[in-house]
Amino acid sequence: MERWQGKIAVVTGASAGLGAAISEKLVEEGINVVGFARRKEKIEELAKNIKSKNGAKLHALKVDVTNEEEVVNAFKYISENIGTVSILINNAGIVQLTTLIDGDSNLWKKVLDTNVLGLCIATREAVKIMMKNNIDGHIIHINSLAGHRVPKIPYTNVYSASKYAVTSLAQTLVNELRSKGSKIKVTSLSPGYVETEIAEVNGFLMNAAVRELEAKAPRMYPIDIANAVAYVLSTPPHVEVTELSVQPVGELS
Ligand SMILES: NC(=O)c1ccc[n+]([C@@H]2O[C@H](COP(=O)([O-])OP(=O)(O)OC[C@H]3O[C@@H](n4cnc5c(N)ncnc54)[C@H](OP(=O)(O)O)[C@@H]3O)[C@@H](O)[C@H]2O)c1
């Protein structure tokens, strides 16, 4: 991890769950983090209680990743006021209580705008900065096992499709970067079930069947994924973990 000391990482969706834990872990490792989220105040609250190494800081920016202008302006603000981005963790993600057979297309669009297009826009902005400054950086997409197999859980239709898109986008990004001779690394990190506010915030726990499944499900905790991110970042420059799946012991494949 030494080579990242004092460098800058952007973490999208840093106000809760995996993004908050990843941000905390990186600051504890001496990496400066700029957290994006709509609830900026939650990132500011988190920043107050972090045990930082070597003066690393957690900065909070109010950014909705579905708003292209906000994302572009945020990267510009970082370059002009904080420094050059070396790491991007594309973590912001949502799931919506909807179906394919009688669903609301606005809910489908929200999922795709956040999980797919938001990720693409943030990636484009970070890669531009890394290439312009000759930085062999690292882009980590927080994918999901739902991006590799369709979960037998109600209402995960468009969510799973969005994560399959992330699997594809990670591979395409590697190919595009290599065609330019870039050494920027790309990792798709695919967790199984992690206990966060994702199910509750998105209304899933209002459904009795899902509530029952959730209560019995083997689970990991956000720190487990933060540790996986730290492992991926700690690999030497010539090693690229292109895909890392992590699931709780007991979860079915
Ligand atoms: N929990 C799991 O079991 C699990 C498993 C596999 C993969 N994942 C993936 O892990 C990632 C994080 O999930 P989580 O469980 O930590 O969810 P969470 O607890 O609900 O947190 C989601 C985070 O994303 C942010 N976010 C959502 N929409 C956003 C937007 N439009 N713009 C900016 N930020 C936005 C939220 O911040 P604001 O609301 O403040 O904007 C929040 O910080 C997601 O990509 C999810 O698909 C989760």
Short mmCIF file of C-alpha atoms and ligand atoms in Angstrom, two decimals:
data_model
loop_
_atom_site.label_atom_id
_atom_site.label_comp_id
_atom_site.label_asym_id
_atom_site.label_seq_id
_atom_site.Cartn_x
_atom_site.Cartn_y
_atom_site.Cartn_z
CA MET A 1 0.00 0.00 0.00
CA GLU A 2 3.00 2.34 0.44
CA ARG A 3 2.91 3.55 -3.15
CA TRP A 4 -0.56 5.02 -2.59
CA GLN A 5 0.40 6.99 0.56
CA GLY A 6 -0.63 10.64 0.22
CA LYS A 7 -2.34 9.99 -3.13
CA ILE A 8 -6.00 10.78 -3.88
CA ALA A 9 -8.85 8.29 -4.26
CA VAL A 10 -12.41 9.13 -5.29
CA VAL A 11 -15.07 6.90 -3.74
CA THR A 12 -18.60 7.27 -5.11
CA GLY A 13 -21.44 6.53 -2.68
CA ALA A 14 -19.23 7.28 0.33
CA SER A 15 -22.06 8.24 2.69
CA ALA A 16 -23.12 4.73 3.72
CA GLY A 17 -22.48 1.01 3.54
CA LEU A 18 -19.53 -0.26 1.51
CA GLY A 19 -18.49 3.22 0.31
CA ALA A 20 -18.25 4.58 3.87
CA ALA A 21 -16.22 1.56 5.03
CA ILE A 22 -13.91 1.72 1.98
CA SER A 23 -13.36 5.48 2.52
CA GLU A 24 -12.54 4.93 6.17
CA LYS A 25 -10.13 2.08 5.41
CA LEU A 26 -8.27 4.08 2.74
CA VAL A 27 -7.83 7.12 5.02
CA GLU A 28 -6.57 4.79 7.77
CA GLU A 29 -4.02 3.53 5.21
CA GLY A 30 -2.81 7.10 4.53
CA ILE A 31 -4.72 7.69 1.26
CA ASN A 32 -6.67 10.94 0.83
CA VAL A 33 -10.26 10.25 -0.14
CA VAL A 34 -12.81 12.46 -1.88
CA GLY A 35 -16.22 10.96 -1.18
CA PHE A 36 -19.15 11.61 -3.52
CA ALA A 37 -22.79 11.27 -2.40
CA ARG A 38 -26.04 13.19 -2.34
CA ARG A 39 -25.97 13.11 1.49
CA LYS A 40 -22.70 15.03 1.82
CA GLU A 41 -23.32 15.64 5.53
CA LYS A 42 -23.06 11.89 6.25
CA ILE A 43 -19.55 11.84 4.74
CA GLU A 44 -18.61 14.90 6.82
CA GLU A 45 -19.84 13.11 9.93
CA LEU A 46 -17.78 10.02 9.05
CA ALA A 47 -14.69 12.19 8.46
CA LYS A 48 -14.82 13.47 12.05
CA ASN A 49 -14.28 10.02 13.56
CA ILE A 50 -11.62 8.51 11.28
CA LYS A 51 -8.19 7.53 12.67
CA SER A 52 -6.17 8.96 9.80
CA LYS A 53 -2.61 7.89 8.95
CA ASN A 54 0.02 10.49 7.94
CA GLY A 55 -2.57 13.30 7.91
CA ALA A 56 -4.71 11.73 5.16
CA LYS A 57 -8.15 13.35 4.91
CA LEU A 58 -11.67 12.43 3.86
CA HIS A 59 -13.19 15.27 1.81
CA ALA A 60 -16.93 15.34 1.10
CA LEU A 61 -18.50 16.49 -2.16
CA LYS A 62 -22.22 16.62 -2.91
CA VAL A 63 -22.44 14.72 -6.17
CA ASP A 64 -25.33 12.83 -7.71
CA VAL A 65 -23.68 10.37 -10.10
CA THR A 66 -26.75 10.42 -12.35
CA ASN A 67 -26.05 14.12 -13.04
CA GLU A 68 -23.24 14.25 -15.63
CA GLU A 69 -22.51 17.93 -15.06
CA GLU A 70 -22.10 17.41 -11.31
CA VAL A 71 -19.68 14.52 -11.85
CA VAL A 72 -17.61 16.42 -14.43
CA ASN A 73 -17.48 19.53 -12.20
CA ALA A 74 -16.51 17.45 -9.16
CA PHE A 75 -13.45 15.98 -10.93
CA LYS A 76 -12.52 19.47 -12.16
CA TYR A 77 -12.85 20.82 -8.60
CA ILE A 78 -10.61 18.04 -7.26
CA SER A 79 -7.89 18.71 -9.87
CA GLU A 80 -7.95 22.45 -9.16
CA ASN A 81 -8.27 22.37 -5.37
CA ILE A 82 -7.19 19.02 -3.93
CA GLY A 83 -4.83 17.24 -6.32
CA THR A 84 -4.54 14.56 -8.99
CA VAL A 85 -6.79 11.51 -8.73
CA SER A 86 -4.90 8.17 -8.68
CA ILE A 87 -7.69 5.78 -7.62
CA LEU A 88 -11.40 5.61 -8.43
CA ILE A 89 -13.77 3.31 -6.56
CA ASN A 90 -17.08 3.19 -8.45
CA ASN A 91 -19.31 2.10 -5.59
CA ALA A 92 -22.56 4.14 -5.78
CA GLY A 93 -25.37 1.76 -6.60
CA ILE A 94 -29.07 1.22 -6.07
CA VAL A 95 -31.73 -1.45 -6.51
CA GLN A 96 -35.44 -0.69 -6.96
CA LEU A 97 -38.60 -2.51 -5.97
CA THR A 98 -39.92 -3.26 -9.45
CA THR A 99 -40.61 -6.08 -11.89
CA LEU A 100 -40.05 -6.61 -15.60
CA ILE A 101 -43.55 -7.83 -16.39
CA ASP A 102 -45.46 -4.85 -14.96
CA GLY A 103 -42.68 -2.54 -13.75
CA ASP A 104 -42.25 1.22 -13.85
CA SER A 105 -39.72 2.24 -16.51
CA ASN A 106 -38.70 5.28 -14.40
CA LEU A 107 -37.42 2.89 -11.73
CA TRP A 108 -35.53 0.85 -14.36
CA LYS A 109 -33.95 4.06 -15.65
CA LYS A 110 -32.89 5.13 -12.14
CA VAL A 111 -31.02 1.84 -11.67
CA LEU A 112 -29.33 2.01 -15.08
CA ASP A 113 -28.47 5.73 -14.73
CA THR A 114 -26.83 5.14 -11.34
CA ASN A 115 -25.22 1.70 -11.65
CA VAL A 116 -24.17 1.87 -15.31
CA LEU A 117 -24.04 5.41 -16.74
CA GLY A 118 -22.89 7.06 -13.48
CA LEU A 119 -20.05 4.52 -13.34
CA CYS A 120 -19.12 5.16 -17.00
CA ILE A 121 -19.06 8.95 -16.56
CA ALA A 122 -16.95 8.85 -13.38
CA THR A 123 -14.58 6.37 -15.05
CA ARG A 124 -14.16 8.57 -18.14
CA GLU A 125 -13.34 11.63 -16.02
CA ALA A 126 -10.86 9.74 -13.80
CA VAL A 127 -9.10 8.06 -16.75
CA LYS A 128 -8.71 11.43 -18.52
CA ILE A 129 -6.95 12.86 -15.44
CA MET A 130 -4.76 9.77 -14.92
CA MET A 131 -3.66 9.64 -18.56
CA LYS A 132 -3.00 13.38 -18.77
CA ASN A 133 -0.76 13.14 -15.68
CA ASN A 134 0.91 9.79 -16.59
CA ILE A 135 -0.50 8.11 -13.50
CA ASP A 136 -0.63 4.30 -13.42
CA GLY A 137 -3.79 4.47 -11.34
CA HIS A 138 -6.43 1.94 -10.36
CA ILE A 139 -10.16 1.85 -11.14
CA ILE A 140 -12.25 -0.51 -9.01
CA HIS A 141 -15.87 -1.20 -9.95
CA ILE A 142 -17.95 -2.49 -7.04
CA ASN A 143 -19.86 -5.07 -9.00
CA SER A 144 -21.91 -7.92 -7.45
CA LEU A 145 -22.28 -11.67 -7.74
CA ALA A 146 -25.56 -10.60 -9.40
CA GLY A 147 -23.32 -9.42 -12.24
CA HIS A 148 -22.26 -13.01 -12.89
CA ARG A 149 -25.41 -15.02 -12.15
CA VAL A 150 -29.06 -14.04 -11.76
CA PRO A 151 -30.05 -14.17 -8.07
CA LYS A 152 -33.18 -16.08 -7.09
CA ILE A 153 -34.41 -13.05 -5.16
CA PRO A 154 -37.54 -11.13 -6.19
CA TYR A 155 -37.14 -7.66 -7.75
CA THR A 156 -33.48 -7.99 -8.74
CA ASN A 157 -34.27 -7.91 -12.49
CA VAL A 158 -32.82 -4.64 -13.78
CA TYR A 159 -30.30 -4.56 -10.90
CA SER A 160 -28.77 -7.85 -12.01
CA ALA A 161 -28.75 -6.65 -15.63
CA SER A 162 -26.98 -3.45 -14.54
CA LYS A 163 -24.29 -5.50 -12.78
CA TYR A 164 -23.83 -7.78 -15.82
CA ALA A 165 -23.18 -4.51 -17.65
CA VAL A 166 -20.51 -3.65 -15.06
CA THR A 167 -18.80 -7.01 -15.72
CA SER A 168 -18.72 -6.20 -19.41
CA LEU A 169 -17.65 -2.58 -18.89
CA ALA A 170 -14.68 -3.61 -16.70
CA GLN A 171 -13.39 -5.93 -19.43
CA THR A 172 -13.89 -3.35 -22.17
CA LEU A 173 -12.12 -0.72 -20.06
CA VAL A 174 -9.05 -2.99 -19.74
CA ASN A 175 -9.00 -3.48 -23.52
CA GLU A 176 -9.36 0.24 -24.29
CA LEU A 177 -6.62 1.17 -21.79
CA ARG A 178 -4.23 -1.48 -23.14
CA SER A 179 -4.83 -0.30 -26.70
CA LYS A 180 -3.51 3.10 -25.56
CA GLY A 181 -0.51 1.53 -23.79
CA SER A 182 -1.87 2.58 -20.38
CA LYS A 183 -0.92 0.68 -17.20
CA ILE A 184 -3.99 1.86 -15.27
CA LYS A 185 -5.36 -1.23 -13.51
CA VAL A 186 -9.03 -2.24 -13.55
CA THR A 187 -10.73 -4.50 -11.03
CA SER A 188 -14.30 -5.74 -10.90
CA LEU A 189 -14.97 -6.59 -7.23
CA SER A 190 -18.08 -8.73 -6.85
CA PRO A 191 -19.52 -9.20 -3.37
CA GLY A 192 -22.25 -11.58 -2.28
CA TYR A 193 -24.62 -10.37 0.43
CA VAL A 194 -23.29 -7.62 2.70
CA GLU A 195 -25.37 -6.17 5.53
CA THR A 196 -25.87 -2.47 4.68
CA GLU A 197 -28.83 -0.10 4.34
CA ILE A 198 -29.31 -1.06 0.66
CA ALA A 199 -32.33 -3.32 1.22
CA GLU A 200 -34.03 -0.96 3.65
CA VAL A 201 -33.37 2.32 1.80
CA ASN A 202 -34.69 0.85 -1.44
CA GLY A 203 -37.89 -0.43 0.19
CA PHE A 204 -37.04 -4.13 -0.15
CA LEU A 205 -37.72 -4.97 3.48
CA MET A 206 -41.37 -3.86 3.05
CA ASN A 207 -41.86 -7.12 1.14
CA ALA A 208 -42.48 -10.04 3.54
CA ALA A 209 -40.81 -12.67 1.31
CA VAL A 210 -37.65 -10.59 0.91
CA ARG A 211 -37.64 -9.75 4.64
CA GLU A 212 -37.71 -13.45 5.46
CA LEU A 213 -34.90 -14.24 2.99
CA GLU A 214 -32.81 -11.36 4.35
CA ALA A 215 -33.21 -12.44 7.98
CA LYS A 216 -31.82 -15.92 7.22
CA ALA A 217 -29.15 -14.93 4.71
CA PRO A 218 -25.48 -15.54 5.53
CA ARG A 219 -23.82 -12.15 5.42
CA MET A 220 -20.63 -10.16 5.30
CA TYR A 221 -20.08 -6.68 6.72
CA PRO A 222 -18.81 -3.53 4.93
CA ILE A 223 -15.35 -3.89 6.51
CA ASP A 224 -14.95 -7.25 4.71
CA ILE A 225 -15.28 -5.49 1.35
CA ALA A 226 -13.06 -2.59 2.49
CA ASN A 227 -10.38 -5.20 3.29
CA ALA A 228 -10.84 -6.74 -0.18
CA VAL A 229 -10.32 -3.29 -1.75
CA ALA A 230 -7.15 -2.83 0.32
CA TYR A 231 -5.87 -6.24 -0.88
CA VAL A 232 -6.53 -5.40 -4.54
CA LEU A 233 -4.77 -2.03 -4.19
CA SER A 234 -1.81 -3.60 -2.40
CA THR A 235 -0.86 -5.87 -5.31
CA PRO A 236 2.45 -4.94 -7.01
CA PRO A 237 2.35 -2.77 -10.17
CA HIS A 238 2.73 -5.76 -12.53
CA VAL A 239 -0.22 -7.69 -11.01
CA GLU A 240 -3.82 -6.90 -11.97
CA VAL A 241 -6.71 -8.54 -10.12
CA THR A 242 -9.26 -8.23 -12.90
CA GLU A 243 -12.08 -9.98 -11.03
CA LEU A 244 -12.46 -10.73 -7.32
CA SER A 245 -15.59 -12.44 -6.00
CA VAL A 246 -16.16 -12.43 -2.25
CA GLN A 247 -19.11 -14.11 -0.56
CA PRO A 248 -20.15 -15.08 2.95
CA VAL A 249 -19.47 -18.66 3.94
CA GLY A 250 -22.78 -20.50 3.65
CA GLU A 251 -24.14 -18.44 0.73
CA LEU A 252 -25.18 -20.67 -2.17
CA SER A 253 -23.49 -20.26 -5.56
N1 LIG B 1 -25.01 -4.75 0.14
C1 LIG B 1 -24.86 -5.79 -0.66
O1 LIG B 1 -25.27 -6.92 -0.34
C2 LIG B 1 -24.13 -5.65 -1.97
C3 LIG B 1 -23.75 -6.82 -2.63
C4 LIG B 1 -23.10 -6.72 -3.84
C5 LIG B 1 -22.83 -5.48 -4.39
N2 LIG B 1 -23.22 -4.36 -3.72
C6 LIG B 1 -22.93 -3.07 -4.37
O2 LIG B 1 -22.18 -2.29 -3.48
C7 LIG B 1 -22.43 -0.91 -3.74
C8 LIG B 1 -22.78 -0.21 -2.44
O3 LIG B 1 -23.95 -0.83 -1.90
P1 LIG B 1 -24.33 -0.71 -0.38
O4 LIG B 1 -24.88 -2.02 0.03
O5 LIG B 1 -23.23 -0.10 0.40
O6 LIG B 1 -25.55 0.31 -0.50
P2 LIG B 1 -26.10 1.45 0.48
O7 LIG B 1 -25.77 1.13 1.90
O8 LIG B 1 -27.51 1.66 0.09
O9 LIG B 1 -25.22 2.71 0.04
C9 LIG B 1 -25.33 3.20 -1.28
C10 LIG B 1 -24.43 4.39 -1.46
O10 LIG B 1 -24.58 4.84 -2.81
C11 LIG B 1 -24.87 6.23 -2.79
N3 LIG B 1 -25.69 6.60 -3.94
C12 LIG B 1 -26.85 6.04 -4.37
N4 LIG B 1 -27.32 6.71 -5.44
C13 LIG B 1 -26.42 7.71 -5.68
C14 LIG B 1 -26.34 8.76 -6.63
N5 LIG B 1 -27.30 8.92 -7.56
N6 LIG B 1 -25.29 9.60 -6.60
C15 LIG B 1 -24.33 9.46 -5.65
N7 LIG B 1 -24.35 8.49 -4.72
C16 LIG B 1 -25.38 7.64 -4.73
C17 LIG B 1 -25.59 6.47 -1.47
O11 LIG B 1 -25.39 7.82 -1.08
P3 LIG B 1 -26.52 8.97 -1.07
O12 LIG B 1 -27.85 8.31 -0.86
O13 LIG B 1 -26.11 9.83 0.07
O14 LIG B 1 -26.37 9.65 -2.38
C18 LIG B 1 -24.81 5.54 -0.55
O15 LIG B 1 -23.63 6.18 -0.11
C19 LIG B 1 -23.54 -0.87 -4.79
O16 LIG B 1 -22.98 -0.68 -6.06
C20 LIG B 1 -24.16 -2.25 -4.68
O17 LIG B 1 -24.78 -2.65 -5.87
C21 LIG B 1 -23.86 -4.41 -2.54
#
